[in-house]
Structures are given as C-alpha cells and as structure tokens.
C-alpha cells in the first residue's frame, strides 16, 4: 500500500488481505501449481469460501454486490498484494478474464444476461473466458479478424477460429468478439456475444502449451473452433458493431489490474532474490550479495519497481477521475514499461538463484513461463511505444 494513494477504506482492508494470503496461500503455492487441477480445485474452493467469510471477496464490487466498493486506484494496490502469489487473484475472484468480463457485463449487458451469467460469476459459482485473439490474424490489429456472425432470424450463427482464450477450460461461457457488420467502418464491424461453452459447435481443441506447460482450469489458454454455433440474438452485449469500443473500455482497467499484479510478482521475486543473495555463501564469510553485480541488480530492481508503482497508480487515479479515454497515453506507457521491468526483475532473480532458479522448486520458473507473454498480449510493447511516440510528436507539430 502506497501512503500517497491510501484511503481509510484501503487501510482497513489491506491488512486482512495480507494476513490471508500469507497464512492461507503462501505455504501451499508449489503444491497447488504442481498437482492436477481436479485434485486442488476443492481446496481452492474452501479458501474462496473463507475469503467470503472474512469480507475480502471481490473487493472491486459494490458493497451491495458482496464487495468493498473500491475505486480502481484502491483496488490496484490490493491487486499488487494479491499478485505476490499465483493463487491470490483467483481465491478472491479477481482473476482475469473474469474480472474484465464482470466489469464489461456490469456496464453493458442486458438485465437478462446479468441475471443468468453475471450474478453467478460475481459469486464465484461459475467461471468465464474471453475469446478475441485469432491465430490467423495479427493481434496487434484488433479490427482485423476472421470470426464471423450471421443473423438468422432471432439467432446468431458464429463461425471462427480463436486461440489464447484464457481460462476456457471449465468455463461456463465465453464472450466472443466476432464480425457482425463486415461492410461497416473497421472499428464498427465487430460485436461481442455471450456463448455458453456447452453450445453445439463450441469445440475446445486443446489447452495451448506455454513453454511446455499445458495448464488446466483457470491457469490455461485454449484454442477453440466455433462451428455453426447458434446463439440467441439476446446474448449480444451492447449494440451491434460496438465490439471494438467495448474492448477498449475493458482494456483500460484491465491493464491497471495486470500491471499492479506484475508489480506484486516483482516484489515477491525481489524478496526471494535479496534473501538468496544474503544467505548464499560463495566462500567463507563471502556471500553472493557481496558481489557488486548482484548489488547493482538489487538497486536497479528497487528503483524500477518503485517507479512502476507510482506510474500505474497515477494512471489508475486518472481513469477514476477523468475516464479511460483521458488516460489512454498513461495506459500505453505503463503497459510496456511495467512488462519490461517484470521480465528484468524475474530474470535477475533467476540468475541469483543459479540452477535452482530454473527448476520448479521455486515460483520463479512458473512466473517466467507464464508472464513472458506480458510483452505480447493486450497489444505488443512495440505498438504501445509507437502510439505514445506519435502522440508526443503530434504536440511538436509532426
């Protein structure tokens, strides 16, 4: 928690969450990550129930909906805390893509969709996934996709090929982005539609191996074929052709969530790196931390993590006060900057651990495998850098 951005509400909630993850989650992390999903899911469910009992469940939701009613700036600081363990966000029902789907449906879904899908999702009774990325089209150009939807009476017929649909394994429904208006302007061609995963034609082909780790449950990324999926027209979210706008609304807060989670990972990796440097003896009385290179890594990591935190919280505060559109440049900046810091800190921590760092006996290899994509998904770093530079240069008359 950062004093400059702290509030009374956050100060009351933060210690409860910190105690919970340290006592309930830290001791069991490696066990949960190594064992099959079906063997640990019931244990995680018990911990989710305990989070509800403690009043720390889904704190981004309003108090009437079972949360704490936190602003994005307040929740961002909890997101960092939860990010220090791979289980934190899931156990408090703050994990992607569910949190993004909840925020999206809360704002734009019909009353019928909210009753059928949103309410059980907020309660943690079901999970969801978000199906936008396609293997045949560059993800850096989100207006270009091949999944199509044709309206046949009161039903949509969806055909397409998606992949990196996070957490589709075991999800109850997907939010699918598909072209509904092929002749419209590029940013008005696609729509978002709720597709139950038990719909005929919804074919989960595989969980995609990530650097050798296939994953299960919410820790997975699926390849999916949509083959003549018939979906009621009432499953449309928002207006026809509003998919790109909805995606932008979803991505702004989502990048705050991700970036603060990455900072939490950095803090945990930093702690592990420093502990290793202070305890690993090279020779009599000479610790690894006495090496100047290691000292440089520790100093650089501390500065970069601190800088990242203030940058992200500043962006979150601007979203809270002025909206997503006003903060678009700040959102692009934190995306590439924090993703880069994340990989630097993880790489340094692995190097300090030596051979141990590349084994699954610590969390470092898990994070390195699964977070390398941070510099790719939600727009590759290069796209965000170009957008930021163009906006800056525009101010100089270019």
C-alpha angles and dihedrals in degrees: 000000000000114000093215090060099031123120133189091254092052093046090056095047102038098071091049092053092044093052092046096053093043094049102032106030113024095063094054104037100108091044091054094047096049101043126076116274094241090056095053102031094087090051091051089049090056090051090049089053089051090051088056091050091051092051095241097109118128094340092188090069121088119265089250089058095049100268136099099255095239123177118235090259091052095044092047089065091051089047089059090052092049090047091066088080127041088229100049102090095042096050091053093042092246097117127126131282094019096059091052092047091048092052092045095049093042089060104033113016124103122254089254094054091045092053095046102038114006099054096052089043091055090049092051093241092124138017131224140199137211117229114195112112118089129196094221098053132055111259089212087073104052094177090066113077139137103214108109136195124201122193112230109180106300094345137080118221109209125198125172151102121254135174139182087044094163118224095000089136102097095000120141096213143006129218102222125199110210140158111264100157106042094171096050127096110290095257092049100050103086134066136189119239132181110236119186109224092229090063113123107256095032099121119183098201099184148323103258115238111240107206087329098317111113095185130198139228115357090348093072143086116215137207110219136187118203107205115184092321108184112211129175113255087234088071090074113117112220119331130337109272095018095109097108092049091049090049091054091049089051096046098055098065089031091063090052089053092048096044094049089047089052090051088053089053089049092052092051092045089047091053091049091048094051093045090051093047092051096047107034109096118210094183137336107326093345113115128194088246090064089070111101093221090057090048090052091052092050093048094045092047093051092051094045094048092049092048091049093052095053092045093052096044090049089054091047091051091051091051090050093049104033109015136251096291094056091052098046095115093047089049092053091047097053092045096063098029098052093040089056093047090049093057093044093052094045092048092050092048091051091049092051090052091051115197090352089063095065095049126086090244088097132036093247098088091047092053093044091053097045101036100047085087089066088090091053113036124073086031123327118266092250093060093051092047091051092049092050094047093049091051091050093047091049087065088058092055099261 
